[in-house]
CSV table of C-alpha atoms and ligand atoms in Angstrom, one decimal:
chain,number,residue,atom,x,y,z
A,79,MET,CA,-2.4,-143.3,-232.4
A,80,LEU,CA,-3.8,-145.7,-234.2
A,81,THR,CA,-6.2,-144.7,-236.4
A,82,THR,CA,-8.5,-146.0,-239.2
A,83,THR,CA,-11.8,-143.5,-237.9
A,84,ARG,CA,-12.8,-140.7,-240.0
A,85,THR,CA,-14.8,-137.8,-238.6
A,86,ASP,CA,-18.0,-138.7,-240.1
A,87,ASN,CA,-20.6,-136.8,-237.6
A,88,ALA,CA,-22.2,-139.8,-235.5
A,89,TYR,CA,-25.3,-137.8,-234.7
A,90,GLU,CA,-26.0,-137.3,-237.9
A,91,LEU,CA,-25.5,-140.9,-238.7
A,92,ALA,CA,-27.6,-142.0,-236.3
A,93,LEU,CA,-30.2,-139.8,-237.5
A,94,GLU,CA,-29.9,-141.0,-241.2
A,95,ASN,CA,-30.1,-145.0,-239.7
A,96,PHE,CA,-33.7,-143.9,-237.9
A,97,ASP,CA,-35.3,-142.5,-240.9
A,98,ALA,CA,-34.2,-145.4,-243.1
A,99,ALA,CA,-36.1,-147.8,-240.3
A,100,ALA,CA,-38.8,-145.3,-240.1
A,101,ASP,CA,-39.5,-145.2,-243.7
A,102,VAL,CA,-39.8,-149.0,-243.8
A,103,LEU,CA,-41.8,-149.1,-240.8
A,104,GLY,CA,-44.2,-146.3,-242.5
A,105,LEU,CA,-44.1,-144.3,-239.0
A,106,ASP,CA,-46.1,-141.2,-239.0
A,107,ARG,CA,-44.6,-137.5,-238.7
A,108,ASP,CA,-46.0,-137.0,-235.5
A,109,THR,CA,-44.5,-140.1,-234.1
A,110,ARG,CA,-41.4,-139.3,-235.2
A,111,GLU,CA,-41.6,-135.9,-233.9
A,112,MET,CA,-42.0,-137.4,-230.5
A,113,ILE,CA,-39.2,-140.1,-230.5
A,114,LYS,CA,-36.6,-139.1,-232.9
A,115,TYR,CA,-34.8,-136.3,-230.6
A,116,PRO,CA,-32.8,-135.9,-227.3
A,117,GLU,CA,-35.3,-135.7,-224.3
A,118,ARG,CA,-32.7,-133.4,-222.0
A,119,VAL,CA,-29.2,-132.5,-223.3
A,120,LEU,CA,-27.0,-131.3,-220.1
A,121,THR,CA,-23.5,-129.7,-220.7
A,122,VAL,CA,-21.5,-128.9,-217.6
A,123,THR,CA,-18.1,-127.7,-216.8
A,124,VAL,CA,-16.3,-129.4,-214.7
A,125,PRO,CA,-13.1,-127.9,-212.9
A,126,VAL,CA,-10.7,-129.9,-211.5
A,127,ARG,CA,-7.6,-129.4,-209.4
A,128,MET,CA,-4.7,-131.3,-211.0
A,129,ASP,CA,-1.6,-133.0,-209.3
A,130,ASP,CA,0.5,-129.6,-210.2
A,131,GLY,CA,-2.4,-127.5,-208.6
A,132,HIS,CA,-3.7,-125.9,-211.4
A,133,ILE,CA,-7.4,-125.9,-211.9
A,134,HIS,CA,-8.1,-127.7,-215.5
A,135,ARG,CA,-11.4,-126.9,-217.0
A,136,PHE,CA,-13.1,-130.1,-218.6
A,137,GLU,CA,-16.0,-130.0,-220.7
A,138,ALA,CA,-18.4,-132.4,-220.2
A,139,TYR,CA,-22.4,-133.9,-221.0
A,140,ARG,CA,-25.4,-136.0,-219.7
A,141,VAL,CA,-27.9,-136.6,-222.7
A,142,GLN,CA,-31.2,-138.4,-222.2
A,143,HIS,CA,-32.5,-139.3,-224.9
A,144,SER,CA,-35.6,-141.0,-224.1
A,145,SER,CA,-37.6,-141.8,-221.0
A,146,VAL,CA,-40.6,-143.4,-223.0
A,147,ARG,CA,-40.0,-147.3,-222.0
A,148,GLY,CA,-38.3,-146.8,-218.4
A,149,PRO,CA,-35.7,-144.7,-217.0
A,150,ALA,CA,-32.9,-143.6,-219.2
A,151,LYS,CA,-30.2,-145.6,-219.0
A,152,GLY,CA,-26.1,-145.7,-220.5
A,153,GLY,CA,-22.7,-145.5,-220.2
A,154,ILE,CA,-20.0,-143.1,-219.2
A,155,ARG,CA,-17.2,-141.7,-221.9
A,156,TYR,CA,-14.0,-140.3,-221.0
A,157,HIS,CA,-11.9,-139.6,-224.3
A,158,PRO,CA,-10.3,-136.6,-225.8
A,159,GLN,CA,-12.7,-136.9,-228.8
A,160,VAL,CA,-16.1,-136.9,-226.8
A,161,SER,CA,-18.6,-134.2,-228.3
A,162,LEU,CA,-22.0,-133.2,-227.3
A,163,ASP,CA,-23.1,-134.6,-230.8
A,164,GLU,CA,-21.0,-137.9,-230.1
A,165,VAL,CA,-22.9,-138.3,-226.8
A,166,LYS,CA,-26.1,-137.3,-228.4
A,167,ALA,CA,-25.6,-140.9,-231.2
A,168,LEU,CA,-24.8,-142.9,-228.2
A,169,ALA,CA,-27.7,-141.5,-226.4
A,170,THR,CA,-30.2,-142.4,-229.0
A,171,TRP,CA,-28.7,-145.6,-230.2
A,172,MET,CA,-29.3,-146.6,-226.2
A,173,THR,CA,-32.9,-146.2,-226.8
A,174,TRP,CA,-33.3,-148.6,-229.5
A,175,LYS,CA,-31.0,-150.6,-228.5
A,176,CYS,CA,-32.8,-151.1,-225.0
A,177,ALA,CA,-36.2,-151.8,-226.8
A,178,VAL,CA,-34.3,-154.6,-229.3
A,179,VAL,CA,-33.9,-156.7,-226.3
A,180,ASN,CA,-36.9,-155.6,-224.6
A,181,ILE,CA,-35.5,-154.0,-221.5
A,182,PRO,CA,-37.8,-151.9,-219.9
A,183,PHE,CA,-35.1,-148.8,-220.3
A,184,GLY,CA,-34.5,-145.8,-222.3
A,185,GLY,CA,-31.7,-144.6,-223.4
A,186,ALA,CA,-29.0,-141.8,-222.2
A,187,LYS,CA,-25.5,-141.4,-222.5
A,188,GLY,CA,-22.9,-139.5,-220.9
A,189,GLY,CA,-19.0,-138.0,-221.5
A,190,VAL,CA,-16.3,-135.7,-220.6
A,191,THR,CA,-13.8,-134.5,-222.9
A,192,CYS,CA,-10.6,-135.7,-221.3
A,193,ASP,CA,-7.5,-137.3,-222.2
A,194,PRO,CA,-7.7,-140.3,-219.2
A,195,LYS,CA,-4.6,-141.8,-220.2
A,196,HIS,CA,-2.3,-138.9,-219.5
A,197,MET,CA,-4.1,-138.2,-215.7
A,198,SER,CA,-3.4,-140.1,-212.2
A,199,HIS,CA,-5.6,-142.0,-210.4
A,200,GLY,CA,-6.6,-138.7,-208.0
A,201,GLU,CA,-7.1,-136.6,-210.9
A,202,LEU,CA,-9.4,-139.4,-212.3
A,203,GLU,CA,-11.1,-139.5,-208.8
A,204,ARG,CA,-11.7,-135.7,-208.6
A,205,MET,CA,-12.9,-135.2,-211.8
A,206,THR,CA,-15.4,-138.0,-211.7
A,207,ARG,CA,-17.0,-137.1,-208.3
A,208,ARG,CA,-17.3,-133.2,-209.6
A,209,TYR,CA,-19.0,-134.5,-213.1
A,210,THR,CA,-21.1,-136.8,-210.8
A,211,SER,CA,-22.1,-133.5,-208.9
A,212,ALA,CA,-22.5,-131.3,-212.0
A,213,ILE,CA,-25.1,-134.3,-213.6
A,214,LEU,CA,-26.8,-135.1,-210.1
A,215,PRO,CA,-30.4,-133.2,-210.7
A,216,LEU,CA,-30.3,-135.9,-213.8
A,217,ILE,CA,-29.4,-139.0,-212.1
A,218,GLY,CA,-30.8,-141.4,-210.0
A,219,PRO,CA,-32.5,-145.4,-210.1
A,220,GLU,CA,-35.7,-144.1,-211.2
A,221,ARG,CA,-34.7,-141.5,-213.4
A,222,ASP,CA,-31.1,-142.4,-215.5
A,223,ILE,CA,-28.8,-144.8,-214.2
A,224,PRO,CA,-24.6,-144.4,-216.1
A,225,ALA,CA,-22.4,-147.2,-216.6
A,226,PRO,CA,-18.9,-147.8,-217.9
A,227,ASP,CA,-18.0,-147.1,-221.5
A,228,VAL,CA,-14.8,-146.4,-223.3
A,229,TYR,CA,-11.8,-145.7,-220.5
A,230,THR,CA,-14.0,-145.7,-217.6
A,231,ASN,CA,-14.9,-149.1,-215.4
A,232,SER,CA,-16.1,-150.5,-211.9
A,233,GLN,CA,-13.9,-148.3,-210.3
A,234,THR,CA,-15.2,-144.8,-211.7
A,235,MET,CA,-19.2,-146.6,-210.9
A,236,ALA,CA,-18.0,-146.7,-207.3
A,237,TRP,CA,-17.2,-142.9,-207.2
A,238,ILE,CA,-19.8,-142.0,-208.8
A,239,MET,CA,-22.4,-144.5,-206.5
A,240,ASP,CA,-20.5,-142.8,-203.3
A,241,THR,CA,-20.6,-139.1,-204.5
A,242,TYR,CA,-24.6,-139.6,-205.5
A,243,SER,CA,-25.0,-141.8,-202.0
A,244,MET,CA,-23.4,-139.0,-200.2
A,245,THR,CA,-25.7,-136.3,-200.9
A,246,LYS,CA,-28.7,-138.5,-200.0
A,247,GLY,CA,-27.5,-139.9,-196.7
A,248,TYR,CA,-27.5,-143.6,-197.4
A,249,PRO,CA,-26.4,-146.1,-200.1
A,250,ILE,CA,-27.9,-146.0,-203.2
A,251,PRO,CA,-26.2,-149.0,-205.4
A,252,GLY,CA,-29.2,-148.8,-208.1
A,253,VAL,CA,-27.6,-145.3,-208.9
A,254,VAL,CA,-25.0,-146.9,-210.9
A,255,THR,CA,-24.4,-150.3,-212.7
A,256,GLY,CA,-21.3,-151.8,-213.6
A,257,LYS,CA,-20.1,-151.1,-209.7
A,258,PRO,CA,-17.7,-153.8,-208.2
A,259,ILE,CA,-19.4,-157.0,-206.5
A,260,CYS,CA,-18.9,-155.6,-203.1
A,261,LEU,CA,-21.1,-152.5,-203.7
A,262,GLY,CA,-23.8,-154.3,-205.7
A,263,GLY,CA,-22.4,-155.0,-208.7
A,264,SER,CA,-23.7,-158.4,-210.9
A,265,LEU,CA,-21.6,-161.3,-211.3
A,266,GLY,CA,-21.1,-161.4,-214.8
A,267,ARG,CA,-21.6,-157.8,-215.9
A,268,ASN,CA,-18.1,-157.1,-216.7
A,269,GLU,CA,-18.1,-159.9,-219.5
A,270,ALA,CA,-21.6,-159.2,-220.3
A,271,THR,CA,-20.8,-157.2,-223.8
A,272,GLY,CA,-18.4,-159.6,-225.1
A,273,ARG,CA,-20.8,-162.7,-224.2
A,274,GLY,CA,-23.4,-161.1,-225.7
A,275,VAL,CA,-21.1,-160.9,-228.6
A,276,PHE,CA,-20.3,-164.3,-228.8
A,277,TYR,CA,-24.0,-165.2,-228.3
A,278,THR,CA,-25.1,-163.1,-231.3
A,279,ILE,CA,-21.8,-164.8,-233.5
A,280,GLN,CA,-23.2,-168.2,-232.7
A,281,CYS,CA,-26.6,-167.1,-234.1
A,282,ALA,CA,-25.2,-165.8,-237.2
A,283,CYS,CA,-23.0,-168.5,-237.8
A,284,ASP,CA,-26.1,-170.9,-237.3
A,285,HIS,CA,-28.0,-169.0,-239.6
A,286,LEU,CA,-25.0,-169.0,-242.3
A,287,HIS,CA,-25.0,-172.6,-241.8
A,288,MET,CA,-21.0,-171.8,-241.0
A,289,GLN,CA,-18.6,-173.6,-238.2
A,290,LEU,CA,-17.1,-171.1,-235.2
A,291,LYS,CA,-15.3,-174.1,-234.3
A,292,ASP,CA,-11.8,-173.3,-237.1
A,293,ALA,CA,-13.2,-169.7,-237.8
A,294,THR,CA,-10.6,-167.6,-238.2
A,295,VAL,CA,-11.4,-163.7,-236.6
A,296,ALA,CA,-9.9,-160.3,-236.3
A,297,VAL,CA,-10.7,-158.2,-233.4
A,298,GLN,CA,-10.2,-154.5,-233.7
A,299,GLY,CA,-9.8,-153.2,-230.1
A,300,PHE,CA,-8.8,-155.1,-227.0
A,301,GLY,CA,-11.0,-153.5,-224.6
A,302,ASN,CA,-13.6,-154.9,-222.1
A,303,ALA,CA,-16.2,-155.7,-225.1
A,304,GLY,CA,-13.2,-157.1,-227.7
A,305,SER,CA,-11.0,-158.7,-225.6
A,306,ILE,CA,-14.1,-160.9,-223.7
A,307,ALA,CA,-15.4,-161.6,-226.9
A,308,ALA,CA,-12.1,-162.7,-228.8
A,309,GLN,CA,-11.8,-165.2,-225.0
A,310,LEU,CA,-14.9,-166.8,-225.8
A,311,LEU,CA,-14.3,-167.0,-229.6
A,312,HIS,CA,-10.9,-168.7,-228.7
A,313,GLU,CA,-12.5,-171.1,-226.0
A,314,ALA,CA,-15.3,-172.2,-228.6
A,315,GLY,CA,-12.1,-173.2,-231.1
A,316,ALA,CA,-12.5,-170.3,-233.3
A,317,ARG,CA,-8.8,-169.0,-234.7
A,318,VAL,CA,-8.4,-165.4,-233.6
A,319,ILE,CA,-5.3,-164.2,-236.0
A,320,ALA,CA,-5.2,-160.5,-235.5
A,321,VAL,CA,-6.0,-158.3,-232.6
A,322,SER,CA,-5.3,-154.2,-232.2
A,323,ASP,CA,-5.6,-152.0,-229.5
A,324,SER,CA,-4.6,-147.7,-229.8
A,325,THR,CA,-1.0,-148.6,-230.1
A,326,SER,CA,-0.7,-151.3,-232.2
A,327,CYS,CA,-1.7,-154.2,-234.1
A,328,VAL,CA,-0.6,-158.0,-233.8
A,329,TYR,CA,-0.8,-161.0,-235.9
A,330,ASN,CA,-0.5,-164.8,-235.9
A,331,ARG,CA,-2.3,-167.0,-238.9
A,332,ASN,CA,-2.4,-170.2,-236.6
A,333,GLY,CA,-4.2,-168.1,-233.8
A,334,LEU,CA,-3.2,-165.9,-231.2
A,335,ASN,CA,-3.0,-167.1,-227.8
A,336,ILE,CA,-5.7,-164.9,-226.1
A,337,PRO,CA,-5.8,-165.6,-222.6
A,338,GLU,CA,-2.0,-164.7,-222.8
A,339,LEU,CA,-2.5,-161.6,-224.9
A,340,MET,CA,-4.9,-160.3,-222.0
A,341,HIS,CA,-2.4,-161.2,-219.1
A,342,LEU,CA,0.2,-159.4,-221.6
A,343,LYS,CA,-2.5,-156.3,-222.2
A,344,ALA,CA,-3.6,-156.2,-218.3
A,345,LEU,CA,0.3,-156.0,-217.3
A,346,THR,CA,1.6,-153.4,-219.6
A,347,GLY,CA,-1.9,-151.7,-221.2
A,348,LYS,CA,-0.5,-152.8,-224.7
A,349,VAL,CA,-0.8,-156.1,-227.1
A,350,GLU,CA,2.2,-154.3,-228.3
A,351,GLY,CA,5.3,-157.0,-228.5
A,352,PHE,CA,3.5,-160.1,-227.9
A,353,PRO,CA,5.3,-163.2,-228.5
A,354,GLU,CA,4.8,-165.6,-231.3
A,355,SER,CA,2.8,-162.7,-233.4
A,356,GLU,CA,4.0,-159.9,-236.1
A,357,PRO,CA,3.3,-156.5,-236.2
A,358,ILE,CA,0.6,-155.4,-238.8
A,359,THR,CA,-1.2,-152.0,-239.8
A,360,PRO,CA,-4.8,-151.0,-238.7
A,361,ALA,CA,-5.8,-151.0,-242.5
A,362,GLU,CA,-4.0,-154.5,-242.6
A,363,LEU,CA,-6.2,-155.9,-239.9
A,364,LEU,CA,-9.4,-154.5,-241.6
A,365,ALA,CA,-8.6,-156.0,-244.7
A,366,MET,CA,-7.6,-159.5,-243.0
A,367,ASN,CA,-8.8,-162.1,-245.1
A,368,CYS,CA,-10.8,-164.1,-242.4
A,369,ASP,CA,-14.1,-165.2,-241.7
A,370,ILE,CA,-15.6,-162.7,-238.6
A,371,LEU,CA,-14.2,-159.1,-238.2
A,372,VAL,CA,-15.2,-157.8,-234.7
A,373,PRO,CA,-14.9,-153.7,-234.6
A,374,ALA,CA,-14.5,-152.8,-230.8
A,375,ALA,CA,-13.4,-149.6,-230.4
A,376,LEU,CA,-14.6,-146.5,-231.6
A,377,GLU,CA,-17.2,-145.1,-233.9
A,378,ASN,CA,-17.0,-144.8,-237.8
A,379,ALA,CA,-13.8,-147.3,-238.3
A,380,VAL,CA,-15.2,-148.7,-241.3
A,381,HIS,CA,-16.5,-146.1,-244.0
A,382,VAL,CA,-16.9,-145.2,-247.3
A,383,ASP,CA,-13.0,-145.0,-248.1
A,384,ASN,CA,-11.8,-148.3,-246.7
A,385,ALA,CA,-15.3,-150.4,-246.9
A,386,SER,CA,-14.3,-152.1,-249.7
A,387,MET,CA,-11.0,-154.0,-248.4
A,388,VAL,CA,-13.2,-155.9,-245.7
A,389,ARG,CA,-13.7,-159.3,-246.7
A,390,VAL,CA,-15.3,-161.3,-244.3
A,391,LYS,CA,-18.5,-163.4,-244.1
A,392,ILE,CA,-19.6,-161.8,-240.7
A,393,VAL,CA,-18.8,-158.3,-239.0
A,394,ALA,CA,-19.5,-158.2,-235.5
A,395,GLU,CA,-20.6,-154.6,-234.3
A,396,ALA,CA,-18.9,-154.9,-230.7
A,397,ALA,CA,-18.4,-150.9,-230.8
A,398,ASN,CA,-21.4,-148.6,-231.0
A,399,GLY,CA,-21.5,-147.0,-234.6
A,400,PRO,CA,-18.4,-148.9,-236.1
A,401,LEU,CA,-19.6,-148.6,-239.5
A,402,THR,CA,-20.7,-145.6,-241.6
A,403,PRO,CA,-24.1,-145.5,-243.5
A,404,ALA,CA,-22.1,-145.6,-247.1
A,405,ALA,CA,-19.9,-148.5,-245.5
A,406,ASP,CA,-23.4,-150.3,-244.5
A,407,ARG,CA,-24.3,-149.9,-248.3
A,408,ILE,CA,-20.6,-151.2,-249.3
A,409,LEU,CA,-20.8,-154.2,-247.6
A,410,GLU,CA,-24.2,-155.0,-248.2
A,411,GLY,CA,-23.4,-155.2,-251.8
A,412,ASN,CA,-20.8,-157.9,-250.8
A,413,GLY,CA,-22.9,-159.9,-248.8
A,414,THR,CA,-21.3,-159.4,-245.6
A,415,PHE,CA,-23.9,-160.1,-243.0
A,416,VAL,CA,-23.5,-157.3,-240.3
A,417,ILE,CA,-24.5,-158.0,-237.0
A,418,PRO,CA,-25.6,-154.3,-235.9
A,419,ASP,CA,-24.5,-152.3,-232.7
A,420,ILE,CA,-27.9,-152.1,-231.1
A,421,LEU,CA,-28.0,-156.0,-231.2
A,422,CYS,CA,-24.9,-157.8,-231.1
A,423,ASN,CA,-23.1,-155.7,-228.0
A,424,ALA,CA,-26.8,-155.3,-226.4
A,425,GLY,CA,-25.2,-157.7,-223.7
A,426,GLY,CA,-23.5,-155.1,-221.8
A,427,VAL,CA,-26.9,-153.1,-221.4
A,428,THR,CA,-28.8,-156.4,-221.0
A,429,VAL,CA,-26.8,-157.2,-217.2
A,430,SER,CA,-26.6,-153.9,-216.3
A,431,TYR,CA,-30.4,-154.4,-216.3
A,432,PHE,CA,-30.3,-157.6,-214.6
A,433,GLU,CA,-28.1,-155.4,-211.9
A,434,TRP,CA,-30.4,-152.7,-211.3
A,435,VAL,CA,-33.0,-155.5,-210.6
A,436,GLN,CA,-30.9,-157.4,-207.8
A,437,ASP,CA,-29.8,-153.8,-206.5
A,438,GLU,CA,-33.6,-153.1,-206.1
A,439,GLN,CA,-34.6,-156.3,-204.9
A,440,HIS,CA,-31.2,-156.6,-202.6
A,441,LEU,CA,-31.4,-160.0,-203.6
A,442,PHE,CA,-28.3,-161.2,-206.0
A,443,TRP,CA,-28.0,-163.9,-208.5
A,444,GLU,CA,-25.6,-166.6,-209.3
A,445,ALA,CA,-23.3,-166.0,-212.5
A,446,GLN,CA,-24.9,-169.0,-214.1
A,447,ASP,CA,-28.1,-167.2,-213.7
A,448,VAL,CA,-26.6,-164.4,-215.2
A,449,TYR,CA,-25.2,-166.0,-218.2
A,450,ASP,CA,-28.4,-168.1,-218.8
A,451,ARG,CA,-30.7,-165.4,-218.8
A,452,LEU,CA,-28.3,-163.1,-220.9
A,453,GLU,CA,-28.1,-166.1,-223.5
A,454,ARG,CA,-32.2,-166.1,-223.9
A,455,VAL,CA,-32.4,-162.2,-224.1
A,456,MET,CA,-30.2,-162.1,-226.9
A,457,LYS,CA,-30.6,-165.1,-228.6
A,458,THR,CA,-34.4,-164.0,-228.7
A,459,ALA,CA,-33.6,-160.4,-230.0
A,460,PHE,CA,-31.2,-162.2,-232.4
A,461,ARG,CA,-34.0,-164.2,-234.0
A,462,ASP,CA,-36.9,-161.3,-233.8
A,463,VAL,CA,-34.2,-159.0,-236.1
A,464,LEU,CA,-33.8,-162.0,-238.3
A,465,LYS,CA,-37.3,-162.6,-239.0
A,466,ILE,CA,-37.5,-158.6,-239.8
A,467,HIS,CA,-34.3,-158.8,-242.0
A,468,MET,CA,-35.9,-162.0,-243.7
A,469,ASP,CA,-39.7,-160.9,-244.0
A,470,HIS,CA,-39.1,-157.1,-245.0
A,471,LYS,CA,-35.9,-157.8,-247.0
A,472,VAL,CA,-34.0,-155.0,-245.4
A,473,PRO,CA,-30.6,-155.3,-244.0
A,474,MET,CA,-30.0,-156.5,-240.3
A,475,ARG,CA,-29.8,-152.8,-239.0
A,476,THR,CA,-32.7,-151.7,-240.3
A,477,ALA,CA,-34.4,-154.6,-239.1
A,478,ALA,CA,-32.8,-154.0,-236.0
A,479,ASN,CA,-33.8,-150.4,-235.9
A,480,MET,CA,-37.1,-151.2,-236.8
A,481,LEU,CA,-37.9,-153.8,-234.0
A,482,GLY,CA,-36.5,-150.9,-231.5
A,483,ILE,CA,-38.2,-148.0,-232.9
A,484,GLY,CA,-41.5,-149.7,-233.4
A,485,ARG,CA,-41.4,-150.6,-229.8
A,486,VAL,CA,-40.6,-147.0,-228.8
A,487,ALA,CA,-43.2,-145.9,-231.3
A,488,GLU,CA,-45.8,-148.3,-229.8
A,489,ALA,CA,-45.2,-147.1,-226.2
A,490,VAL,CA,-45.1,-143.6,-226.9
A,491,GLN,CA,-48.5,-143.9,-228.8
A,492,ILE,CA,-50.3,-145.8,-226.1
A,493,ARG,CA,-48.6,-143.4,-223.3
A,494,GLY,CA,-49.6,-140.2,-225.3
A,495,ILE,CA,-47.8,-136.8,-224.0
A,496,TYR,CA,-49.3,-134.4,-221.9
A,497,PRO,CA,-51.5,-131.7,-223.9
B,700,LIG,P1,-12.3,-150.0,-223.4
B,700,LIG,O1,-12.2,-149.0,-222.9
B,700,LIG,O2,-12.3,-151.3,-222.2
B,700,LIG,O3,-11.4,-150.6,-224.7
B,700,LIG,C1,-11.7,-149.8,-225.8
B,700,LIG,C2,-10.3,-150.3,-226.3
B,700,LIG,O4,-9.9,-149.9,-227.9
B,700,LIG,C3,-8.9,-150.3,-225.9
B,700,LIG,O5,-8.2,-151.2,-225.8
B,700,LIG,C4,-7.7,-149.4,-227.0
B,700,LIG,O6,-6.8,-149.5,-226.5
B,700,LIG,C5,-8.9,-149.7,-228.0
B,700,LIG,N1,-8.9,-148.6,-229.1
B,700,LIG,C6,-9.1,-147.3,-228.8
B,700,LIG,N2,-8.6,-146.9,-230.1
B,700,LIG,C7,-8.4,-147.3,-231.4
B,700,LIG,C8,-8.1,-147.3,-232.5
B,700,LIG,N3,-8.0,-146.6,-233.3
B,700,LIG,N4,-7.8,-148.9,-233.1
B,700,LIG,C9,-8.1,-149.6,-232.6
B,700,LIG,N5,-7.8,-150.2,-231.2
B,700,LIG,C10,-8.6,-148.9,-230.3
B,700,LIG,O7,-13.7,-149.5,-224.2
B,700,LIG,P2,-14.9,-150.7,-224.2
B,700,LIG,O8,-16.1,-150.8,-223.2
B,700,LIG,O9,-14.4,-152.2,-224.4
B,700,LIG,O10,-16.1,-149.9,-225.6
B,700,LIG,C11,-15.2,-150.4,-226.9
B,700,LIG,C12,-16.8,-150.0,-227.4
B,700,LIG,O11,-17.7,-151.1,-227.0
B,700,LIG,C13,-17.2,-148.8,-227.3
B,700,LIG,O12,-17.5,-148.5,-229.0
B,700,LIG,C14,-18.4,-149.1,-226.4
B,700,LIG,O13,-19.6,-147.6,-226.6
B,700,LIG,C15,-18.9,-150.2,-226.8
B,700,LIG,N6,-19.6,-150.6,-225.7
B,700,LIG,C16,-19.1,-150.9,-224.7
B,700,LIG,C17,-19.8,-151.5,-223.8
B,700,LIG,C18,-19.5,-152.2,-222.5
B,700,LIG,O14,-20.0,-152.5,-221.9
B,700,LIG,N7,-18.0,-151.8,-222.1
B,700,LIG,C19,-21.5,-152.0,-223.9
B,700,LIG,C20,-21.9,-151.7,-225.5
B,700,LIG,C21,-20.8,-151.0,-226.0
């Protein structure tokens, strides 16, 4: 497996970022105590009968970080590196992210420590259904709404919805988002994260007086978020010159044909061997001499040991937590403009919110409605974060955290707490 990742503890990094923003906001101790830590943490055992007949036990988690502004919301990840601290970090970021785009949700996340690439369809279905039963006391359309994340997809959401609905005796589509359209999914949800990334890159280019047309781009991680962002950038006339997935990196100085690369990835599950490209290393991709870097894989991709190799004008964090705080400081020093994850990739949860609204109302929108509303939400959030960045002279990440944390702090102060 390709790796550029160091094992910094994501949850410690999330707390470090919280403190940096809370300090600039001048947040009092009591408010920090109320909003900083997860409200609920559940660890479960998921026994699954594997295809060869033996039982395998998986460890799994669901963390609700906050329900201050609304039901908790967050994806479910299937990956060998899933740990409780990673899930706590991702749940924490979801809280601030929902507040940055001002949607009425709190933050949550779930994960199963497993290797989905080496599991059959049947094993994945049995594991998903058993995991759903195990977290059943926490989830529901009014309390906690899962969605896809790394190595989960609309099929996973369909199994969760079905398992949950079976226990109630009637269909409850609003328990998950990112569902197939035929089960109450929203048009535009599948491409929402990448589309949101694209809108924020457009805003960053405007701010920096940079042309997106002919700008050069490198994308680390060619899954849902990375491939859609690459496709929209390609359609806008940018040249996506380097792309990687977990097994290889491909490069073409004149620009890769992204629709054809997506076709290859769909057919073979890999970008490897793409015609009219040459292989490069993960380190070369990060060090690529280009205008925009889109890290769209996992956490800690850019860290203290490799950040100084990054030489781009814009880093657009499609992934959650791809830059460590140390990397942030190095890039800040180099004058790199970072679009932080809780702003950059918030398009996914925004359209998840639209999906939940449609499910609750049993009234479904046209794709163009979804795109228009998403564009408004993303561009408003970008403008709000940029204003804090300029007014307070703080990095964009601190500005985004200030906006999100500030909104949650205001909500908790007004609600108060039950004695
Ligand atoms: P995905 O499973 O669709 O794709 C992940 C991609 O990353 C795959 O192509 C995989 O091969 C690649 N990858 C894994 N390890 C890699 C490595 N070391 N180097 C290069 N590539 C590697 O997942 P996704 O949904 O696109 O999620 C990617 C990131 O975006 C995650 O951080 C996720 O939390 C974040 N995100 C996703 C959504 C969403 O709606 N899907 C929303 C917000 C944030």
